[in-house]
Amino acid sequence: MPDIEIPFDHRQTAHCESGVMSSLLRHQGLQISEPMTFGVSAALTFAYIPFVKFGGMPLFAYRMPPKAVIKGLSKRLGIKMHYETYGRPDEGMAALDRHLEAGRVVGLQTSVYWLSYFPPDMRFHFNAHNLVVYGKRGGNYLISDPVIDVRVECDAESLKKARFVRGALAPKGLLYYPESVPAQPDYAGAIRKAIRYNTGMMLHTPLPIIGVWGIRTVARKIRGLKAAKAKHNRLFLGHLVRMQEEIGTGGAGFRFLYASFLQEAAAILGQPVLTDIAAQLTAAGDEWRRFALSAAKMCKDRMAMDTDQLADQLLECAKLEEAVYRRLRAEIKPS
């Protein structure tokens, strides 16, 4: 295969899936920011799922599951996406080469652990990391990874392992790209639908493990941790913070990203009040950061373990977020 480098505008973003989608759409001529991509997809959430284990600990999620950004955005803006998965790694790599030879940049789902351009101490077993491939030089693929500030390269064998790793959220060689993009999407309508969906999920899901109710459930769980199980408590809290801070942009980061979306939405909808609500959500994100800092210090014995303090901080996060979503529902009426 001859060397191929398709002209592509690389930009660093906050989160991989929303970053890849905004990059792919810009490449197709649709100028859309990462915050708008994330907001219109209605991917903001909170979930505590004790029956799904991640590294032996319950799953905490601050955004919707992998592919939710891609599918939610496509549905609301009328974008037609093309998806391919493969049962055999060699077949999947050959298909990637064919797309590049046809002049097409594509998004891939991969495992962070096997991507050779990540420093060893930054690799972990997360199988839903998204990136863009825009060319191939020798045995290396040219990659625009949205969480890295520069263009990178990955050798073919490492990329194959990253695409076909097994386990939770196995990518199965997923390859995707936009087939058709509307020239003038109905942003106003999409924004209203997305906000109504997001706020409904965060406020009214009848499950105590989802949304604002889910945050309060975790606060009760933390308050009930037994002092005699100090090792387990540190593992539990450390896992909660790791999921918040390292998987994607984490709990606070997704709140900041959604706040930026609300700022853009304020101009598009002609509703300046959304800028004020965005500031409220930023304050909630700041509280999530303070919670993470306290929990991390306690886990490292830099502060005395105080589960009541941590529970109270989480309840404050829930209180701040609930106020945001109730205001949004009051301002954004059903279309």
Tab-separated table of C-alpha atoms in Angstrom:
chain	number	residue	atom	x	y	z
A	1	MET	CA	0.000	0.000	0.000
A	2	PRO	CA	1.492	3.396	-0.960
A	3	ASP	CA	1.783	6.145	1.608
A	4	ILE	CA	-1.470	8.066	2.012
A	5	GLU	CA	-2.136	11.267	3.941
A	6	ILE	CA	-5.603	12.750	3.574
A	7	PRO	CA	-5.730	16.468	4.508
A	8	PHE	CA	-7.387	16.629	7.913
A	9	ASP	CA	-7.808	19.350	10.528
A	10	HIS	CA	-6.630	17.943	13.863
A	11	ARG	CA	-7.964	19.625	17.011
A	12	GLN	CA	-7.595	18.599	20.616
A	13	THR	CA	-10.916	18.206	22.404
A	14	ALA	CA	-12.154	17.330	25.878
A	15	HIS	CA	-13.696	13.946	25.169
A	16	CYS	CA	-12.936	11.317	22.556
A	17	GLU	CA	-16.347	10.427	21.094
A	18	SER	CA	-17.700	13.963	20.841
A	19	GLY	CA	-14.290	15.114	19.603
A	20	VAL	CA	-14.201	12.512	16.834
A	21	MET	CA	-17.743	13.288	15.713
A	22	SER	CA	-17.169	17.038	15.568
A	23	SER	CA	-13.936	16.421	13.634
A	24	LEU	CA	-15.552	14.044	11.140
A	25	LEU	CA	-18.447	16.438	10.552
A	26	ARG	CA	-16.133	19.422	10.078
A	27	HIS	CA	-14.240	17.326	7.544
A	28	GLN	CA	-17.566	16.917	5.711
A	29	GLY	CA	-18.132	20.680	5.776
A	30	LEU	CA	-20.465	20.989	8.774
A	31	GLN	CA	-18.936	23.437	11.243
A	32	ILE	CA	-19.984	22.123	14.643
A	33	SER	CA	-18.184	22.472	17.962
A	34	GLU	CA	-17.502	19.673	20.397
A	35	PRO	CA	-19.850	21.155	23.051
A	36	MET	CA	-22.691	21.358	20.500
A	37	THR	CA	-21.941	17.783	19.434
A	38	PHE	CA	-22.101	16.586	23.033
A	39	GLY	CA	-25.191	18.614	23.947
A	40	VAL	CA	-27.301	17.705	20.927
A	41	SER	CA	-26.473	14.036	21.478
A	42	ALA	CA	-28.001	14.358	24.992
A	43	ALA	CA	-25.133	12.296	26.379
A	44	LEU	CA	-24.907	13.885	29.835
A	45	THR	CA	-26.018	11.592	32.656
A	46	PHE	CA	-25.129	9.987	35.953
A	47	ALA	CA	-25.470	6.282	36.612
A	48	TYR	CA	-24.433	3.974	39.438
A	49	ILE	CA	-24.721	0.381	38.232
A	50	PRO	CA	-23.647	-2.004	40.993
A	51	PHE	CA	-24.406	-5.166	39.009
A	52	VAL	CA	-21.945	-4.210	36.236
A	53	LYS	CA	-18.348	-4.482	37.367
A	54	PHE	CA	-15.417	-2.454	36.074
A	55	GLY	CA	-12.157	-3.697	37.521
A	56	GLY	CA	-14.106	-5.533	40.212
A	57	MET	CA	-15.923	-2.382	41.286
A	58	PRO	CA	-19.410	-1.090	40.381
A	59	LEU	CA	-19.730	0.989	37.240
A	60	PHE	CA	-20.113	4.744	37.638
A	61	ALA	CA	-20.998	6.676	34.493
A	62	TYR	CA	-21.132	10.420	33.953
A	63	ARG	CA	-22.136	10.186	30.295
A	64	MET	CA	-24.319	7.861	28.249
A	65	PRO	CA	-22.831	4.558	27.000
A	66	PRO	CA	-20.314	4.384	24.141
A	67	LYS	CA	-21.828	5.221	20.707
A	68	ALA	CA	-24.557	7.326	22.368
A	69	VAL	CA	-22.905	10.548	21.166
A	70	ILE	CA	-22.679	9.224	17.611
A	71	LYS	CA	-26.234	7.887	17.499
A	72	GLY	CA	-27.915	10.705	19.434
A	73	LEU	CA	-26.296	13.417	17.335
A	74	SER	CA	-27.066	11.627	14.075
A	75	LYS	CA	-30.707	11.116	15.008
A	76	ARG	CA	-31.374	14.729	15.981
A	77	LEU	CA	-29.476	16.389	13.120
A	78	GLY	CA	-30.467	13.960	10.365
A	79	ILE	CA	-26.958	12.639	9.719
A	80	LYS	CA	-26.647	9.262	8.020
A	81	MET	CA	-23.774	7.268	9.509
A	82	HIS	CA	-22.052	4.199	8.086
A	83	TYR	CA	-20.867	1.487	10.495
A	84	GLU	CA	-18.732	-1.604	9.973
A	85	THR	CA	-17.652	-4.315	12.420
A	86	TYR	CA	-15.585	-7.408	11.728
A	87	GLY	CA	-15.186	-10.887	13.116
A	88	ARG	CA	-11.603	-11.298	11.901
A	89	PRO	CA	-8.856	-8.760	12.669
A	90	ASP	CA	-7.085	-9.109	9.321
A	91	GLU	CA	-10.343	-8.452	7.495
A	92	GLY	CA	-10.937	-5.332	9.581
A	93	MET	CA	-7.451	-3.973	8.923
A	94	ALA	CA	-7.773	-4.627	5.192
A	95	ALA	CA	-11.080	-2.724	5.180
A	96	LEU	CA	-9.411	0.216	6.935
A	97	ASP	CA	-6.755	0.306	4.210
A	98	ARG	CA	-9.401	0.263	1.487
A	99	HIS	CA	-11.161	3.259	3.023
A	100	LEU	CA	-7.903	5.188	3.186
A	101	GLU	CA	-7.089	4.306	-0.420
A	102	ALA	CA	-10.516	5.662	-1.363
A	103	GLY	CA	-9.596	8.982	0.317
A	104	ARG	CA	-11.907	8.517	3.293
A	105	VAL	CA	-11.063	9.377	6.905
A	106	VAL	CA	-12.794	7.151	9.423
A	107	GLY	CA	-13.490	6.939	13.134
A	108	LEU	CA	-12.451	3.861	15.094
A	109	GLN	CA	-13.345	2.461	18.502
A	110	THR	CA	-10.248	1.132	20.265
A	111	SER	CA	-8.689	0.127	23.568
A	112	VAL	CA	-6.415	2.722	25.168
A	113	TYR	CA	-4.196	-0.041	26.544
A	114	TRP	CA	-2.844	-1.145	23.153
A	115	LEU	CA	-2.318	2.259	21.504
A	116	SER	CA	1.465	2.495	21.224
A	117	TYR	CA	1.603	6.307	21.245
A	118	PHE	CA	0.248	6.481	24.804
A	119	PRO	CA	3.020	6.402	27.452
A	120	PRO	CA	2.941	3.085	29.328
A	121	ASP	CA	1.908	4.709	32.612
A	122	MET	CA	-1.128	6.275	30.920
A	123	ARG	CA	-2.523	3.063	29.447
A	124	PHE	CA	-5.455	1.294	31.051
A	125	HIS	CA	-8.070	-1.228	29.934
A	126	PHE	CA	-10.773	1.026	28.530
A	127	ASN	CA	-12.189	-0.374	25.293
A	128	ALA	CA	-14.304	2.558	24.098
A	129	HIS	CA	-11.692	5.125	23.104
A	130	ASN	CA	-12.473	6.813	19.782
A	131	LEU	CA	-9.985	8.250	17.301
A	132	VAL	CA	-9.693	9.240	13.639
A	133	VAL	CA	-7.417	7.597	11.069
A	134	TYR	CA	-6.528	9.862	8.144
A	135	GLY	CA	-3.620	8.078	6.468
A	136	LYS	CA	-0.841	5.534	6.497
A	137	ARG	CA	2.921	5.950	6.218
A	138	GLY	CA	4.984	2.814	5.892
A	139	GLY	CA	3.713	0.456	8.572
A	140	ASN	CA	2.212	3.209	10.715
A	141	TYR	CA	-1.282	4.677	10.657
A	142	LEU	CA	-1.675	8.451	10.882
A	143	ILE	CA	-4.035	9.255	13.723
A	144	SER	CA	-5.887	12.286	14.993
A	145	ASP	CA	-6.571	11.377	18.607
A	146	PRO	CA	-8.850	14.098	20.022
A	147	VAL	CA	-7.455	13.901	23.544
A	148	ILE	CA	-3.886	14.570	22.363
A	149	ASP	CA	-2.669	17.982	21.240
A	150	VAL	CA	-0.598	16.751	18.277
A	151	ARG	CA	-1.039	14.276	15.442
A	152	VAL	CA	0.299	10.822	16.284
A	153	GLU	CA	1.162	7.535	14.595
A	154	CYS	CA	0.438	3.945	15.594
A	155	ASP	CA	2.018	0.797	14.215
A	156	ALA	CA	-0.330	-1.617	12.466
A	157	GLU	CA	0.034	-4.459	14.972
A	158	SER	CA	-0.771	-2.250	17.963
A	159	LEU	CA	-3.767	-0.694	16.215
A	160	LYS	CA	-5.049	-4.151	15.310
A	161	LYS	CA	-4.836	-5.233	18.957
A	162	ALA	CA	-6.574	-2.016	20.045
A	163	ARG	CA	-9.438	-2.562	17.578
A	164	PHE	CA	-9.999	-6.229	18.345
A	165	VAL	CA	-9.409	-6.474	22.081
A	166	ARG	CA	-11.924	-8.587	23.983
A	167	GLY	CA	-13.755	-7.902	27.214
A	168	ALA	CA	-16.233	-5.245	28.359
A	169	LEU	CA	-17.200	-2.813	25.580
A	170	ALA	CA	-15.182	-4.828	23.051
A	171	PRO	CA	-14.941	-2.662	19.892
A	172	LYS	CA	-15.177	-5.586	17.431
A	173	GLY	CA	-13.216	-3.569	14.917
A	174	LEU	CA	-15.859	-0.817	14.764
A	175	LEU	CA	-15.232	1.638	11.931
A	176	TYR	CA	-17.598	4.504	11.133
A	177	TYR	CA	-17.992	7.706	9.125
A	178	PRO	CA	-20.766	10.089	7.986
A	179	GLU	CA	-22.367	9.047	4.706
A	180	SER	CA	-24.512	12.154	4.319
A	181	VAL	CA	-24.677	15.411	6.277
A	182	PRO	CA	-27.451	18.024	5.948
A	183	ALA	CA	-26.220	21.388	4.706
A	184	GLN	CA	-28.405	23.323	7.160
A	185	PRO	CA	-29.444	21.190	10.155
A	186	ASP	CA	-32.284	22.338	12.399
A	187	TYR	CA	-30.076	23.192	15.356
A	188	ALA	CA	-32.837	24.963	17.290
A	189	GLY	CA	-35.183	21.992	17.120
A	190	ALA	CA	-32.407	19.517	17.915
A	191	ILE	CA	-31.273	21.554	20.917
A	192	ARG	CA	-34.771	21.727	22.392
A	193	LYS	CA	-35.353	17.992	21.962
A	194	ALA	CA	-31.955	17.135	23.438
A	195	ILE	CA	-32.416	19.360	26.501
A	196	ARG	CA	-35.892	17.971	27.163
A	197	TYR	CA	-34.544	14.426	26.884
A	198	ASN	CA	-31.525	15.101	29.114
A	199	THR	CA	-33.437	16.886	31.848
A	200	GLY	CA	-36.174	14.264	31.849
A	201	MET	CA	-33.617	11.512	32.306
A	202	MET	CA	-31.752	13.325	35.081
A	203	LEU	CA	-34.902	14.260	36.993
A	204	HIS	CA	-37.572	11.691	36.297
A	205	THR	CA	-35.997	8.302	35.581
A	206	PRO	CA	-37.825	5.933	37.992
A	207	LEU	CA	-34.639	4.158	39.026
A	208	PRO	CA	-32.647	5.111	42.135
A	209	ILE	CA	-29.361	4.491	40.312
A	210	ILE	CA	-29.848	7.024	37.480
A	211	GLY	CA	-29.735	10.816	37.354
A	212	VAL	CA	-29.967	13.087	40.395
A	213	TRP	CA	-31.542	10.256	42.373
A	214	GLY	CA	-28.531	8.099	41.500
A	215	ILE	CA	-26.114	10.714	42.870
A	216	ARG	CA	-28.033	10.715	46.149
A	217	THR	CA	-27.989	6.908	46.234
A	218	VAL	CA	-24.180	6.936	45.975
A	219	ALA	CA	-24.023	9.562	48.749
A	220	ARG	CA	-25.980	7.185	51.017
A	221	LYS	CA	-23.683	4.347	49.994
A	222	ILE	CA	-20.617	6.365	50.968
A	223	ARG	CA	-22.148	7.464	54.275
A	224	GLY	CA	-22.784	3.793	55.075
A	225	LEU	CA	-19.216	2.613	54.476
A	226	LYS	CA	-17.915	0.761	57.528
A	227	ALA	CA	-14.747	2.033	59.196
A	228	ALA	CA	-13.632	-1.564	59.731
A	229	LYS	CA	-13.372	-2.072	55.976
A	230	ALA	CA	-10.777	0.625	55.387
A	231	LYS	CA	-9.076	-1.138	52.449
A	232	HIS	CA	-12.384	-1.714	50.642
A	233	ASN	CA	-13.429	1.891	51.300
A	234	ARG	CA	-10.255	3.231	49.697
A	235	LEU	CA	-10.710	0.972	46.681
A	236	PHE	CA	-14.350	2.027	46.304
A	237	LEU	CA	-13.659	5.743	46.626
A	238	GLY	CA	-10.535	5.570	44.493
A	239	HIS	CA	-12.510	3.822	41.772
A	240	LEU	CA	-15.268	6.435	41.961
A	241	VAL	CA	-12.722	9.232	41.539
A	242	ARG	CA	-10.892	7.412	38.750
A	243	MET	CA	-14.126	6.959	36.826
A	244	GLN	CA	-14.929	10.619	37.432
A	245	GLU	CA	-11.572	12.036	36.437
A	246	GLU	CA	-9.987	9.659	33.918
A	247	ILE	CA	-12.659	7.993	31.792
A	248	GLY	CA	-13.327	10.554	29.083
A	249	THR	CA	-13.499	13.965	30.759
A	250	GLY	CA	-15.173	12.553	33.836
A	251	GLY	CA	-17.886	13.842	36.121
A	252	ALA	CA	-16.865	17.486	36.344
A	253	GLY	CA	-15.558	17.686	32.794
A	254	PHE	CA	-18.808	16.549	31.222
A	255	ARG	CA	-20.639	19.209	33.249
A	256	PHE	CA	-18.266	21.884	31.950
A	257	LEU	CA	-18.732	20.594	28.393
A	258	TYR	CA	-22.523	20.714	28.708
A	259	ALA	CA	-22.310	24.219	30.176
A	260	SER	CA	-20.420	25.318	27.047
A	261	PHE	CA	-23.203	23.761	24.968
A	262	LEU	CA	-25.783	25.811	26.883
A	263	GLN	CA	-23.826	28.975	26.137
A	264	GLU	CA	-23.946	28.202	22.411
A	265	ALA	CA	-27.607	27.213	22.677
A	266	ALA	CA	-28.434	30.572	24.292
A	267	ALA	CA	-27.397	32.399	21.119
A	268	ILE	CA	-29.084	29.961	18.732
A	269	LEU	CA	-32.396	29.941	20.616
A	270	GLY	CA	-32.298	33.609	21.534
A	271	GLN	CA	-32.631	32.748	25.232
A	272	PRO	CA	-29.885	34.549	27.215
A	273	VAL	CA	-31.108	32.885	30.414
A	274	LEU	CA	-29.336	29.709	29.287
A	275	THR	CA	-26.016	31.482	29.845
A	276	ASP	CA	-26.956	31.983	33.482
A	277	ILE	CA	-27.973	28.327	33.774
A	278	ALA	CA	-24.627	27.367	32.218
A	279	ALA	CA	-22.885	29.213	35.062
A	280	GLN	CA	-24.935	27.182	37.561
A	281	LEU	CA	-23.868	23.935	35.919
A	282	THR	CA	-20.234	25.073	35.964
A	283	ALA	CA	-20.615	25.563	39.706
A	284	ALA	CA	-21.896	21.986	39.960
A	285	GLY	CA	-18.832	20.822	38.046
A	286	ASP	CA	-16.618	22.723	40.485
A	287	GLU	CA	-18.325	20.876	43.349
A	288	TRP	CA	-17.616	17.546	41.647
A	289	ARG	CA	-13.950	18.577	41.447
A	290	ARG	CA	-13.906	19.432	45.155
A	291	PHE	CA	-15.472	16.062	45.976
A	292	ALA	CA	-12.836	14.258	43.882
A	293	LEU	CA	-10.004	16.175	45.564
A	294	SER	CA	-11.299	15.366	49.051
A	295	ALA	CA	-11.806	11.679	48.230
A	296	ALA	CA	-8.354	11.392	46.646
A	297	LYS	CA	-6.675	12.980	49.663
A	298	MET	CA	-8.528	10.652	52.025
A	299	CYS	CA	-7.563	7.599	49.984
A	300	LYS	CA	-3.899	8.681	50.155
A	301	ASP	CA	-4.043	9.448	53.899
A	302	ARG	CA	-3.483	13.154	53.286
A	303	MET	CA	-6.775	13.805	55.055
A	304	ALA	CA	-8.592	11.825	57.714
A	305	MET	CA	-11.210	9.534	56.195
A	306	ASP	CA	-14.566	11.250	56.654
A	307	THR	CA	-17.370	9.532	54.764
A	308	ASP	CA	-19.941	11.967	56.126
A	309	GLN	CA	-18.063	14.877	54.551
A	310	LEU	CA	-17.875	13.077	51.196
A	311	ALA	CA	-21.557	12.158	51.329
A	312	ASP	CA	-22.466	15.770	52.081
A	313	GLN	CA	-20.353	16.961	49.139
A	314	LEU	CA	-22.129	14.547	46.804
A	315	LEU	CA	-25.502	15.680	48.078
A	316	GLU	CA	-24.455	19.233	47.245
A	317	CYS	CA	-23.617	18.080	43.698
A	318	ALA	CA	-27.082	16.553	43.432
A	319	LYS	CA	-28.715	19.709	44.778
A	320	LEU	CA	-26.878	21.976	42.326
A	321	GLU	CA	-27.596	19.736	39.347
A	322	GLU	CA	-31.273	19.335	40.212
A	323	ALA	CA	-31.669	23.117	40.262
A	324	VAL	CA	-30.046	23.337	36.807
A	325	TYR	CA	-32.287	20.702	35.223
A	326	ARG	CA	-35.471	22.119	36.729
A	327	ARG	CA	-34.653	25.567	35.364
A	328	LEU	CA	-33.871	24.100	31.950
A	329	ARG	CA	-37.192	22.262	31.817
A	330	ALA	CA	-38.997	25.446	32.771
A	331	GLU	CA	-37.243	27.443	30.039
A	332	ILE	CA	-37.275	24.827	27.240
A	333	LYS	CA	-40.862	23.844	26.537
A	334	PRO	CA	-41.849	20.741	24.499
A	335	SER	CA	-41.920	21.525	20.771
